[in-house]
Every structure is written in structure tokens, then in C-alpha cells.
Tab-separated table of C-alpha atoms in Angstrom:
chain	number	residue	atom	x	y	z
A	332	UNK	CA	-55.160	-98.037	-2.898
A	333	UNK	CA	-55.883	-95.105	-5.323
A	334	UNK	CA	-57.791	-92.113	-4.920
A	335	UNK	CA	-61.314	-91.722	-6.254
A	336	UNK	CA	-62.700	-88.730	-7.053
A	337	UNK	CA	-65.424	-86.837	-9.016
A	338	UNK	CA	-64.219	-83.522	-8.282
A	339	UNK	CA	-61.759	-81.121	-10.795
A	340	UNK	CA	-57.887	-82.614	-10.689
A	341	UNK	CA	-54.978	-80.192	-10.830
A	342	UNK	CA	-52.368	-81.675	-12.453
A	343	UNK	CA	-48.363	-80.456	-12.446
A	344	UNK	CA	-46.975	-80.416	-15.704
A	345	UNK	CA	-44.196	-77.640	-14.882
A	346	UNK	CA	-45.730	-75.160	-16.493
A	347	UNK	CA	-46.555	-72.074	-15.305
A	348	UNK	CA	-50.442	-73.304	-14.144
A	349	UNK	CA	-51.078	-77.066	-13.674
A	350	UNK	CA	-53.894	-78.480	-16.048
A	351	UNK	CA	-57.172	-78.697	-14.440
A	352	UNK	CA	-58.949	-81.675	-15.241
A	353	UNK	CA	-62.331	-82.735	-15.546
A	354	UNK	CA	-63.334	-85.838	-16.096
A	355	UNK	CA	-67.252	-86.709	-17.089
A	356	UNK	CA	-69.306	-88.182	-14.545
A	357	UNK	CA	-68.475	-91.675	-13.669
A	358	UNK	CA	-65.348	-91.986	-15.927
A	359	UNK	CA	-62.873	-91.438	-13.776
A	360	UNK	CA	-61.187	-94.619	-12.167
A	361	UNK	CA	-58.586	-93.229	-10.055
A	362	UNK	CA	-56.228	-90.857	-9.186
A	363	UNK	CA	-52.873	-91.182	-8.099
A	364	UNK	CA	-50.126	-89.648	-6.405
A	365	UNK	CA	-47.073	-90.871	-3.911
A	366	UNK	CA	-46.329	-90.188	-0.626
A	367	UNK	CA	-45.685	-86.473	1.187
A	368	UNK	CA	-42.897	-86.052	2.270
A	369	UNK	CA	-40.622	-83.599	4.126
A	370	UNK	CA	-37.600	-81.541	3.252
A	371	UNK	CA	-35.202	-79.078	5.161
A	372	UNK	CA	-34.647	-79.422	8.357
A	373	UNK	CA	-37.384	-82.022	8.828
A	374	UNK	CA	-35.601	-84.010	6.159
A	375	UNK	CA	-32.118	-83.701	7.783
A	376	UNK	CA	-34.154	-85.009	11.122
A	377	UNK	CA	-35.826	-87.793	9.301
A	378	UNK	CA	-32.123	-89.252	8.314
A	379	UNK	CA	-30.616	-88.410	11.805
A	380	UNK	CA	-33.072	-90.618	13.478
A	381	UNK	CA	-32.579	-93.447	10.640
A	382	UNK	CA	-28.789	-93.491	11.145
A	383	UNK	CA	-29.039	-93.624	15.090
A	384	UNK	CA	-32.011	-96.645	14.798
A	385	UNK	CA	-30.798	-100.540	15.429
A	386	UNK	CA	-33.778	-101.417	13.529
A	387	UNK	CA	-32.035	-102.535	10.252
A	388	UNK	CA	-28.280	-103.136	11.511
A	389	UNK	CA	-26.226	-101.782	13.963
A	390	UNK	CA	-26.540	-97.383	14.269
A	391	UNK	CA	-23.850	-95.327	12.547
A	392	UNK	CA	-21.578	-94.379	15.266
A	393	UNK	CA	-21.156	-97.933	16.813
A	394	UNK	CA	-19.392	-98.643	12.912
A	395	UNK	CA	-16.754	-95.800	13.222
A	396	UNK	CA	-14.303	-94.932	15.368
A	397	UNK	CA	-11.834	-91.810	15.525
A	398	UNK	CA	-9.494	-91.581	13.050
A	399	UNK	CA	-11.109	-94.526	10.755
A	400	UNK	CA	-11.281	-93.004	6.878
A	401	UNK	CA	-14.342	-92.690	5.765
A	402	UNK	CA	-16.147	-92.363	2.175
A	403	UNK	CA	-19.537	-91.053	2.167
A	404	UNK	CA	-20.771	-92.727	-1.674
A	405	UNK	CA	-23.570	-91.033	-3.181
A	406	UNK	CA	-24.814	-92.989	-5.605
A	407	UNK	CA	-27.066	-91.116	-8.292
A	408	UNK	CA	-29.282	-88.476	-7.491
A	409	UNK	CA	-31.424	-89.033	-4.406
A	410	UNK	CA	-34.419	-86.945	-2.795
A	411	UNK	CA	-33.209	-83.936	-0.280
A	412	UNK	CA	-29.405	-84.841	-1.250
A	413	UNK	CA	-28.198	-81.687	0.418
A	414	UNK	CA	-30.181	-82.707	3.719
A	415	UNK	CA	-29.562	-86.420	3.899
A	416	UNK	CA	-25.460	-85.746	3.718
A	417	UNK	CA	-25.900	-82.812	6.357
A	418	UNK	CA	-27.179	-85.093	8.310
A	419	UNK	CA	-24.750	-87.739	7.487
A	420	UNK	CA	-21.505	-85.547	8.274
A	421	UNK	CA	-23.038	-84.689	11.371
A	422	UNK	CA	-23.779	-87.978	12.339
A	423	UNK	CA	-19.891	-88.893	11.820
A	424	UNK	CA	-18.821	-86.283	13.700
A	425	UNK	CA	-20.792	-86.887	16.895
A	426	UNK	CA	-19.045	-90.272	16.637
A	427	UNK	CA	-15.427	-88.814	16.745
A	428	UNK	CA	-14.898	-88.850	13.282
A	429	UNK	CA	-12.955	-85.676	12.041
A	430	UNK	CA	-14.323	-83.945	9.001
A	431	UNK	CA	-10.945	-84.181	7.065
A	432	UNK	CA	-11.166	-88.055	7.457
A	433	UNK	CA	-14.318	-88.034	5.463
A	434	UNK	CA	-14.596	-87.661	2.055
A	435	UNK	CA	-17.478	-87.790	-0.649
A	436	UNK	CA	-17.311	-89.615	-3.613
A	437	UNK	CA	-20.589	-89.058	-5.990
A	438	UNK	CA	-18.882	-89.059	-9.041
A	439	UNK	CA	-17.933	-92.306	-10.999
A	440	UNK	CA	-14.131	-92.597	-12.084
A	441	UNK	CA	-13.379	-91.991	-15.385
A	442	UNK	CA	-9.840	-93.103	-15.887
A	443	UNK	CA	-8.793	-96.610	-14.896
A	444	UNK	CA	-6.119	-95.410	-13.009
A	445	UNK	CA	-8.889	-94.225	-10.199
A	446	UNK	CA	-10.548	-97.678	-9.833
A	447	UNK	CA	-8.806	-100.340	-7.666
A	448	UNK	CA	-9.351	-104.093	-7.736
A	449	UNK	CA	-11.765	-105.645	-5.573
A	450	UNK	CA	-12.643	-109.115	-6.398
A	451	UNK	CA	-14.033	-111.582	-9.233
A	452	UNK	CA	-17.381	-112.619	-10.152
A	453	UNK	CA	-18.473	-116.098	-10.438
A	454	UNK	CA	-17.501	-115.969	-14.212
A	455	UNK	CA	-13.416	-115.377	-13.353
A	456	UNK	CA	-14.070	-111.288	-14.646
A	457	UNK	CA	-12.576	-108.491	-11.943
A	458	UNK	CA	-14.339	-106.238	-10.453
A	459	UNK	CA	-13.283	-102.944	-9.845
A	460	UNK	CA	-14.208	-100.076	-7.556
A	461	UNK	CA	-13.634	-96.412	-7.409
A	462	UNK	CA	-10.158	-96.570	-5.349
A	463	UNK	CA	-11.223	-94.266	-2.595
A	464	UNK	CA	-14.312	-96.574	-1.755
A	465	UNK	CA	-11.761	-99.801	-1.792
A	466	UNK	CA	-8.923	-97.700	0.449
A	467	UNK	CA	-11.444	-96.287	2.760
A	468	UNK	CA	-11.829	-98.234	6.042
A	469	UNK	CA	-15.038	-97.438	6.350
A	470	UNK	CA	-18.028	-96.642	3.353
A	471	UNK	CA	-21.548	-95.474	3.914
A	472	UNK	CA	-23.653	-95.967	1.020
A	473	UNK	CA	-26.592	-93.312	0.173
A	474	UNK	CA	-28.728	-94.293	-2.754
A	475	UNK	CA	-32.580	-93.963	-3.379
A	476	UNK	CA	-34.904	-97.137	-3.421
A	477	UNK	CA	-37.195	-96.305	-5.893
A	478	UNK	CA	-39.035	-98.179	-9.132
A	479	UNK	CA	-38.887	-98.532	-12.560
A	480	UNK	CA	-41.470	-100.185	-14.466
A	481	UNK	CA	-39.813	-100.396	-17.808
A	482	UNK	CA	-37.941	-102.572	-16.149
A	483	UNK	CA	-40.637	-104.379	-14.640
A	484	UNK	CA	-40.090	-103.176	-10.950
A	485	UNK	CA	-37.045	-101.950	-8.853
A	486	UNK	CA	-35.127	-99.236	-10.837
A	487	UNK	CA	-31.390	-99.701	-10.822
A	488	UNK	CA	-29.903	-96.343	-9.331
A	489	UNK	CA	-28.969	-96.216	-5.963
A	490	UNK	CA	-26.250	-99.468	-6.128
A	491	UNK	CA	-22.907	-98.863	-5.546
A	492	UNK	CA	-22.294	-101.361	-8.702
A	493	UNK	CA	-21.823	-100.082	-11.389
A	494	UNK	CA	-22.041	-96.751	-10.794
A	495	UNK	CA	-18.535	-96.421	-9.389
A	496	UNK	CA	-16.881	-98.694	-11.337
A	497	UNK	CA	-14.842	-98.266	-14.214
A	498	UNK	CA	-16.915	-96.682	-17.545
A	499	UNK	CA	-16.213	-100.564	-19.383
A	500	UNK	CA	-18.599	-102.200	-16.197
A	501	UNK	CA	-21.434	-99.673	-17.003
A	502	UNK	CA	-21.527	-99.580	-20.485
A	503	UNK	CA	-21.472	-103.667	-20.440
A	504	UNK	CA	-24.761	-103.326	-18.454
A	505	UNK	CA	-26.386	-100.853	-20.475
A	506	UNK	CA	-25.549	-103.975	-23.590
A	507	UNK	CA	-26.817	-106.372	-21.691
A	508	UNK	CA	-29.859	-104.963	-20.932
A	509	UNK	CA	-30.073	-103.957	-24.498
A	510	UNK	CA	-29.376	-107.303	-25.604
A	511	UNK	CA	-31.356	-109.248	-23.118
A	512	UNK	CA	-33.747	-107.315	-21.548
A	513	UNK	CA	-34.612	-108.244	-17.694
A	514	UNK	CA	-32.986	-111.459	-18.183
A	515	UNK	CA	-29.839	-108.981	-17.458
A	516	UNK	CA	-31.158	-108.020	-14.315
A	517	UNK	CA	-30.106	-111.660	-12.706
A	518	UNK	CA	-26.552	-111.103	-12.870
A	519	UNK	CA	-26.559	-107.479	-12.299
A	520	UNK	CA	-27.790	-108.444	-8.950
A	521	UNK	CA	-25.037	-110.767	-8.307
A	522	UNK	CA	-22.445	-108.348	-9.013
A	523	UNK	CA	-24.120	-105.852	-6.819
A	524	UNK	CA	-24.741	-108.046	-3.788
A	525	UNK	CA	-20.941	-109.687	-4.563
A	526	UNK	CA	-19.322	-106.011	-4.427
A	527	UNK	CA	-21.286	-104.477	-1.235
A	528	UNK	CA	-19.892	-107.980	0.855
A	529	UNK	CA	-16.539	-107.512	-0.897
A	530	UNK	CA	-16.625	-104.205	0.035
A	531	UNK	CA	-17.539	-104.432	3.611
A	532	UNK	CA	-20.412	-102.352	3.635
A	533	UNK	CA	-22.241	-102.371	6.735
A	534	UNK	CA	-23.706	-99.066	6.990
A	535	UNK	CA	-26.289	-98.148	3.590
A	536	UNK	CA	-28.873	-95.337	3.659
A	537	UNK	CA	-32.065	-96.174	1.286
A	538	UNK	CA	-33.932	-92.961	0.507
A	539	UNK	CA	-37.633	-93.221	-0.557
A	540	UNK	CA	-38.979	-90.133	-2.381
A	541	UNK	CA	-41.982	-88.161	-1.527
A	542	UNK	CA	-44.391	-86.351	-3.810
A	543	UNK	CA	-42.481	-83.275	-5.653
A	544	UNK	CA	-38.487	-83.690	-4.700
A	545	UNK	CA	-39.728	-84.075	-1.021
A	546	UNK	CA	-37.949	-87.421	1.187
A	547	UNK	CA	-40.815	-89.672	2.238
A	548	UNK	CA	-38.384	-92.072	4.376
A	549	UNK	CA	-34.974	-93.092	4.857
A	550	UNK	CA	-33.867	-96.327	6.369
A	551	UNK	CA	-30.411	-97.380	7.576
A	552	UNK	CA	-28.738	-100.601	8.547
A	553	UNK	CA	-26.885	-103.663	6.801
A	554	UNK	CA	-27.125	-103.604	3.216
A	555	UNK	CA	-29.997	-106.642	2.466
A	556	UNK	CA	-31.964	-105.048	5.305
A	557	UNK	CA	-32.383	-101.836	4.563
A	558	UNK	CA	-33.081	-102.678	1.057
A	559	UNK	CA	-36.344	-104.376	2.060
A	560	UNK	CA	-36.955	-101.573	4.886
A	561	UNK	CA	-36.788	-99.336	1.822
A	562	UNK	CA	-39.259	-101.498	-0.663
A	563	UNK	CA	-41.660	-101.768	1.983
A	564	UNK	CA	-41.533	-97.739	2.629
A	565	UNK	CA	-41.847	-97.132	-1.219
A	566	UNK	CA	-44.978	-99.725	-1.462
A	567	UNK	CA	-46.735	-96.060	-1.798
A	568	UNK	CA	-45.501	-95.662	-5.171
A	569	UNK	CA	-47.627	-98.985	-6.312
A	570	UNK	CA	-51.028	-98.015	-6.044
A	571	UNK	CA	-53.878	-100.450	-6.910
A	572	UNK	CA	-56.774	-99.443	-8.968
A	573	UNK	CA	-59.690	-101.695	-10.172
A	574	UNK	CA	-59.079	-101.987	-13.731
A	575	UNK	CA	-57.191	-100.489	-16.917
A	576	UNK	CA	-58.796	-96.871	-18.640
A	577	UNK	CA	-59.146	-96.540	-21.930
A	578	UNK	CA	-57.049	-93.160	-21.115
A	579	UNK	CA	-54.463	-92.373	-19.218
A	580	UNK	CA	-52.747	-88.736	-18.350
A	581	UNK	CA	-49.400	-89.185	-16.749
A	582	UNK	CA	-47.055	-86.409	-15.262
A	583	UNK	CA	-43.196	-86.896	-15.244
A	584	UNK	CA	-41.458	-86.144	-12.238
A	585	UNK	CA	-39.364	-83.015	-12.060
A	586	UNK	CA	-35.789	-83.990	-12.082
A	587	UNK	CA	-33.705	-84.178	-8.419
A	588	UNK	CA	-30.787	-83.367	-10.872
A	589	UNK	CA	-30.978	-82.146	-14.393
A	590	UNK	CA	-31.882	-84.830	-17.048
A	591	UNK	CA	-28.843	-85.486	-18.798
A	592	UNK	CA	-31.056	-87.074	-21.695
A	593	UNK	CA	-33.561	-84.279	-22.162
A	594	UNK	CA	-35.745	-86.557	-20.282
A	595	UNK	CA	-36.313	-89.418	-22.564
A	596	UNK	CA	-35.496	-92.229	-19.851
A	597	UNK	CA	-38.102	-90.267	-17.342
A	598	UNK	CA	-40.602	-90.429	-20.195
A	599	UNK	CA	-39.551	-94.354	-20.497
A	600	UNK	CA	-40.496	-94.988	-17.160
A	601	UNK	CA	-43.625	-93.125	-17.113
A	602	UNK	CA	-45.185	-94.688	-20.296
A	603	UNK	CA	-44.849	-98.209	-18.850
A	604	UNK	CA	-46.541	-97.179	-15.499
A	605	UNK	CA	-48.968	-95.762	-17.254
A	606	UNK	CA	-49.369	-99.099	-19.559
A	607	UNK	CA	-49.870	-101.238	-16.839
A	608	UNK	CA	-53.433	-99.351	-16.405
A	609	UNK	CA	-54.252	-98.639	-19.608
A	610	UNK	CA	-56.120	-100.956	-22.184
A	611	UNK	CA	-54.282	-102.484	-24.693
A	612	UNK	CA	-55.374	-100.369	-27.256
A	613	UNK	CA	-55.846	-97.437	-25.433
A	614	UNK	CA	-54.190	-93.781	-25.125
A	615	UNK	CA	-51.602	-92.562	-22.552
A	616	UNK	CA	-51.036	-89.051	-22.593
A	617	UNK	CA	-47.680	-88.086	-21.104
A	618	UNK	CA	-46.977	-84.677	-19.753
A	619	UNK	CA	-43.605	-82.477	-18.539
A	620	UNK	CA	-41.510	-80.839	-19.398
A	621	UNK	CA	-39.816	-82.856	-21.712
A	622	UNK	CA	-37.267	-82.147	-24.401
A	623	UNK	CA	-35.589	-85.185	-25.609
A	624	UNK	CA	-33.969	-85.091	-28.999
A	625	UNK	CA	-34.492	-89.118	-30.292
A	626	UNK	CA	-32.078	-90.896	-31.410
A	627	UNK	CA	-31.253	-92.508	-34.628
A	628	UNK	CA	-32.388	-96.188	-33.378
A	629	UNK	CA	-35.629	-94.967	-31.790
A	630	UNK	CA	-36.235	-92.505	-34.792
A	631	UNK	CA	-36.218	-95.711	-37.300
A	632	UNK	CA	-38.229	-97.605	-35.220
A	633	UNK	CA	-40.574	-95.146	-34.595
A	634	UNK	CA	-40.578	-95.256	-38.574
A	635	UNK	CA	-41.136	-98.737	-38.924
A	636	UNK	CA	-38.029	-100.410	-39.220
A	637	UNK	CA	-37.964	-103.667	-37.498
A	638	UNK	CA	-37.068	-102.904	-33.605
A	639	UNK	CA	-34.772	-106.186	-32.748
A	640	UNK	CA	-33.101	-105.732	-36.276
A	641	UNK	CA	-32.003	-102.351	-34.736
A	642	UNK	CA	-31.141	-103.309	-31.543
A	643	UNK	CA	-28.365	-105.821	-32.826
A	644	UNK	CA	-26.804	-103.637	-35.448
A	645	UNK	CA	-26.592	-100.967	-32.860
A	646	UNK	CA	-24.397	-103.341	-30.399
A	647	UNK	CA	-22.632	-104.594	-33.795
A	648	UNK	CA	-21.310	-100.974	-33.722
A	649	UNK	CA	-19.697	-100.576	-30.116
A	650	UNK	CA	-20.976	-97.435	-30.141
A	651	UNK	CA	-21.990	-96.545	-26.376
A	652	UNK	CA	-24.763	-93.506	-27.784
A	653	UNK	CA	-26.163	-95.878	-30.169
A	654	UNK	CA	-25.761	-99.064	-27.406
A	655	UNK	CA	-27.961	-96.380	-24.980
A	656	UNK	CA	-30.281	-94.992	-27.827
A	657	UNK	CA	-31.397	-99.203	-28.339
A	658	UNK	CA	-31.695	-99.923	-24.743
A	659	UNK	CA	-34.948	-96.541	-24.383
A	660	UNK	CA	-35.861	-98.191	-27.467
A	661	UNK	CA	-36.501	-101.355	-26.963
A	662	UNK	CA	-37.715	-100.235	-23.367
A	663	UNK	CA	-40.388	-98.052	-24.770
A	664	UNK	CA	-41.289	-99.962	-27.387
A	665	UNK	CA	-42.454	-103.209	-24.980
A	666	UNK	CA	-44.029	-100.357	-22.461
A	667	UNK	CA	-46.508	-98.832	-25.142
A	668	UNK	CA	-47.046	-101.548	-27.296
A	669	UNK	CA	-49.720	-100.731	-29.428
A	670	UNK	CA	-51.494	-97.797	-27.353
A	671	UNK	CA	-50.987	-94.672	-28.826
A	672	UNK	CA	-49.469	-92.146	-27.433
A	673	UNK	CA	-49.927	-88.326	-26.905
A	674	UNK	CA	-47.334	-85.933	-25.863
A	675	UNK	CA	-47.756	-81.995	-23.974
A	676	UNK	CA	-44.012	-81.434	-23.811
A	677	UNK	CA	-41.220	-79.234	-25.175
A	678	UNK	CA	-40.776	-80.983	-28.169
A	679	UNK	CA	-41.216	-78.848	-31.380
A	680	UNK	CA	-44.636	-80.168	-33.111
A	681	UNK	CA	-42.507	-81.621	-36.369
A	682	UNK	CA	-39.871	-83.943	-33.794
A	683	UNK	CA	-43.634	-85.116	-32.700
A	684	UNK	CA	-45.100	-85.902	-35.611
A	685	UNK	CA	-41.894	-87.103	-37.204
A	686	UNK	CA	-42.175	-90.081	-34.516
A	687	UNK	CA	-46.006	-90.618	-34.901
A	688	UNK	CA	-46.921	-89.617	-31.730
A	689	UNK	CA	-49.649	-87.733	-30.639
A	690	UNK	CA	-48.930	-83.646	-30.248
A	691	UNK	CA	-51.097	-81.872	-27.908
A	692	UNK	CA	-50.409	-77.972	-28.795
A	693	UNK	CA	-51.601	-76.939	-25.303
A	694	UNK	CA	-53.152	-78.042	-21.817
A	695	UNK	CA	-56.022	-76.966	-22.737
A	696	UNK	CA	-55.802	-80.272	-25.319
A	697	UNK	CA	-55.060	-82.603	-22.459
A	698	UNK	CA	-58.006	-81.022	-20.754
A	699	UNK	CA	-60.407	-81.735	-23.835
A	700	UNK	CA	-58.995	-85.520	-24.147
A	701	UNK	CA	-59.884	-85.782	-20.289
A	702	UNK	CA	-63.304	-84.438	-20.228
A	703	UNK	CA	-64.056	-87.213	-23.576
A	704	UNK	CA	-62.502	-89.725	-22.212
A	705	UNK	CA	-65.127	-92.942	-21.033
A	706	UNK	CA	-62.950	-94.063	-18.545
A	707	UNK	CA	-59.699	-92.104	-16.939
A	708	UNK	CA	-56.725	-92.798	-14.529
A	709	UNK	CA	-54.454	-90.374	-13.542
A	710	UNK	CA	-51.009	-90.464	-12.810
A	711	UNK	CA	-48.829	-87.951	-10.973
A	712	UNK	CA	-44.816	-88.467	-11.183
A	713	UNK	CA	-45.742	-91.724	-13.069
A	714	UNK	CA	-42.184	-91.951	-13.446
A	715	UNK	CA	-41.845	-93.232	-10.059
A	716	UNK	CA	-44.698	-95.101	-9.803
A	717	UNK	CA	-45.405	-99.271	-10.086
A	718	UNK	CA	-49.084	-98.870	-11.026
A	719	UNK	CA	-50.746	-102.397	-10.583
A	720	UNK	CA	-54.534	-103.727	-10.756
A	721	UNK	CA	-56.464	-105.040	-8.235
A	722	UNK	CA	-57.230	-108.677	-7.972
């Protein structure tokens, strides 16, 4: 359940001082942040005793033997990374396995030649894998469990498929989902589930974040079961609050790993948490330290040119920046609706404006806008957050 308060709220924005909030009396509905978590040592610990529990599947070592080859596959960026694969290695090595037999894949092959067959969906189309995760006799999968709620719930990083598949298999998602919105998400499951059985995996690592880069929990077993150990351990990234605010001041996460988009998928994310409390024709103020440069299809639409229109003539042009500038905008577009929208950021004041947006020229703005506002919620790392309302 979320917080409430009536007291001051300090808010992270990545500046140099967090914005200090204060609501009027009685308008604030909630506050809400995720879970703490741990990093370090206490993180490394935290994985060590997930990879030597039977809770979700059989414990690491009983799955390796010396002188199997194994490939440790980090898929996207995930909370503590340098912690959970100490702890990892170390866990392989206790079980006999020698550290030139292991190797880590977290990058996804480029060139065709590094991919290998593995097997064909229910359509007839192959599936391939990086080659060193289909040669290796033995692959433990690390990913975060984590969601997205421009995409209506679980956010796709973390899955082996497609991230280490040939460039083709991820760019035909990033269409799809362009194209067809969640509808996509049915078959992207398939292939995901059909590749980790093809695969053999037996031994996956889910990795739940905590509040500010910290690792709230880590669960290990079979595939399917530590998936739902991990959804259950995230469930504190969905508070509940008792209805929608006619304002809402959301913080973005900051990045595990750079943002290779300036942030605008981060800022995606966070507007349609921070839509699913806010009134339909309310305001969500978003705040980080964002510095996105929009692209041509979300620049037109944010100009009034008709979104779907877009959307197809970008996919008309195979062009994968213009196939990924349609999929944020049609993302963002059904997560704000018609709310308006008001950015503290590092966009210049003109790239603001130019998109109709709201520009708030300091904190001290977003601290006006709260202490006004009739009714508030507030959102820290919305991007990671599943906001819902009480029944």
C-alpha cells in the first residue's frame, strides 16, 4: 500500500539537492517509493544464498560438474551486476568448475556468423542464438524481473530472447510492437519460453531492484519458477493508492547503465505509471535527469500530425531509428493521453516547448506546482513502478 504523509517530501531528481516538497494540507494522496535494498557484499550474499536454495529448482552446483562449459548470459543491465556475477563465479567454482571453462556473454552478436541455429517457432521461422550460449553445455541466465507500464505490466529485459539473437530477431520485435502494440507481446512470449526449453536452461537468476541501484531480491531455480518467485518479490513496485490526483510528480530512475537513448524510453515508462494515478485530464510532472533528443516521428506527432499515420510510414521505410522512434511514440502517446505534461530535465527550454510540453525552469517550479496542487501523488523511480488503484 502507499505511504501517506503530511510532512515535507524530499524528492531525487539527480541534481545536486533533491526538491523538497510540500504539499497543502489534505492534498496529498500518497507517496511512493520501492523496496530497500542491499548492495556490496550484502548483495553478493543475497545471490549466494539464492543460487544454493532448492526453493525454485534444483541449487547451482548440483547442475554442473567439472569440466562442463559454462556461459554465464547477462541479459541487459541488472541491479548490483558486478555483485550478482561475483557471486555467480564463485558459486561455479565451489562446484568444481574451473574459471577458464566459464565464460560471459552480455553482449548480443552482431554478425550472423556468431549466432548458431537452435530451433523453429510454431510459424516454420529459425531461431537463432548467440553460438557460445548454443555450444555451451551448460547456461545460467541473469536478467532483472522488473515492470513496464507502457507496456501494460512486465517489462521485456531480462529474456534471453531476443537479446542474444541475431540484430534481424530484435529489430522484428521492436516492428511488431510498433505495429501492434501488446498484441505483440503473445508471441514474444512464445519465442522466449520456446528458446529457454530449446536451450536447456535449468539454472536462471531473476534480480528484483531496490530503491536507488540497490538489489531488493534475487531468486534462482528453473526458468517458469523463478519467474513467478521474481513477480511476487517485485509486487513492491505496484503500490495501491485510493484514487487518481489531479497531479502527479514522478522521478526517473538513475540508470544501472548509461541510457543509450538520452533517456526517452525511462521517461516512457515513467509517464504511464504515473497515468495510471492521475486524472484523465490532469498533470504529470516528470523529473531526472533527462536529455533525450526526439525524434522525427515523435517530433510530428507532438506537432499534430496524425500518430498511426506515422507509425506506418515509419515501418514503410525499414528504417530501424525511425521503426524505434514510432514504437516511444506510440508508447507515450497511449500513456499520457490527454494529461499534460511538465518536464524538470536537461532538455534546453526551446526542444520543450517545440514539443508542447510543459518546461519547469527550476525545482523550485516543481515545488510551486506541488504546494497548488488539490490533490498530489508522488512517485519515486516511477520508471519501475506498476502504480494501480485500490478497489
Amino acid at each position: 500500500m502507499a505511504k501517506r504523509t503530511s510532512r515535507s517530501i524530499s524528492l531525487d531528481h539527480g541534481g545536486p539537492e533533491p526538491l523538497v516538497l510540500a504539499p497543502r494540507q489534505g492534498s496529498l494522496i500518497a507517496e511512493c517509493r520501492g523496496p530497500e535494498g542491499v548492495a556490496g557484499v550484502a548483495a553478493i550474499d543475497l545471490v549466494t544464498a539464492a543460487i544454493a536454495s532448492a526453493e525454485h529448482g534444483p541449487p547451482l552446483a548440483s547442475q554442473v560438474v567439472p569440466g562442463d562449459h559454462v556461459a554465464i548470459a547477462v541479459a541487459g543491465g541488472v541491479p548490483q551486476a558486478e555483485s550478482v556475477i561475483t557471486a555467480v563465479r564463485q558459486g561455479l567454482e565451489t562446484a568444481g568448475v574451473e574459471a577458464a571453462d566459464t565464460a560471459m556473454i552480455h553482449d548480443a552478436p552482431e554478425k550472423e556468423a556468431d549466432t548458431a541455429y537452435l530451433a523453429a517457432d510454431e510459424a516454420g521461422n529459425p531461431l537463432y542464438l548467440a553460438r557460445a550460449l548454443v555450444d555451451a553445455d551448460v547456461v545460467v541466465a541473469i536478467g532483472g524481473w522488473a515492470w513496464d507500464a507502457s507496456l501494460g505490466g512486465r517489462s521485456l529485459d531480462g529474456e534471453l530472447w531476443p537479446c542474444f539473437s541475431r540484430p534481424e530477431s530484435r529489430r522484428n520485435l521492436v516492428r511488431q510492437l510498433a505495429k501492434r502494440g501488446r498484441h505483440a507481446l503473445a508471441d514474444w512470449r512464445a519465442a522466449m519460453q520456446g528458446i529457454a526449453w530449446q536451450l536447456g536452461v535449468c539454472a536462471s537468476v531473476r534480480l528484483v531492484a531496490g530503491r536507488e541501484g540497490t538489489l531488493a531480491a534475487a531468486v534462482f531455480g528453473l526458468p517458469e519458477s523463478a519467474r513467478l518467485g521474481a513477480r511476487a518479490a517485485a509486487a513492491a513496485w505496484t503500490p495501491a493508492v485510493p484514487k487518481p490526483a489531479a497531479l502527479t510528480i514522478a522521478s526517473v530512475s538513475r540508470p544501472v547503465e548509461p541510457w543509450s537513448d538520452g533517456g526517452l524510453a525511462a521517461a516512457t515508462r515513467a509517464v504511464a505509471a504515473a497515468a495510471r494515478v492521475t486524472q484523465p485530464d490532469g498533470t504529470i510532472c516528470l523529473v531526472g535527469r533527462m536529455a533525450f533528443e526526439p525524434g522525427v516521428i515523435f517530433s510530428r506527432w507532438r506537432q499534430g500530425a496524425p500518430l498511426y499515420g506515422l507509425v506506418h510510414e515509419a515501418l514503410a521505410t525499414k528504417d530501424p531509428r525511425l521503426e524505434a522512434d514510432a514504437l516511444q511514440s506510440r508508447l507515450f502517446a497511449r500513456a499520457l493521453d490527454d494529461r499534460r505534461l511538465v518536464l524538470l530535465s536537461d532538455l534546453d527550454e526551446g526542444t520543450v516547448e517545440e514539443l508542447e510540453f510543459g518546461h519547469a525552469e527550476s525545482p523550485a517550479a516543481v515545488e510551486r506546482l506541488a504546494a497548488r496542487a488539490e490533490s498530489l501523488i508522488v512517485l519515486h523511480e516511477a520508471d519501475r513502478m506498476l502504480p494501480r488503484l485500490s478497489p
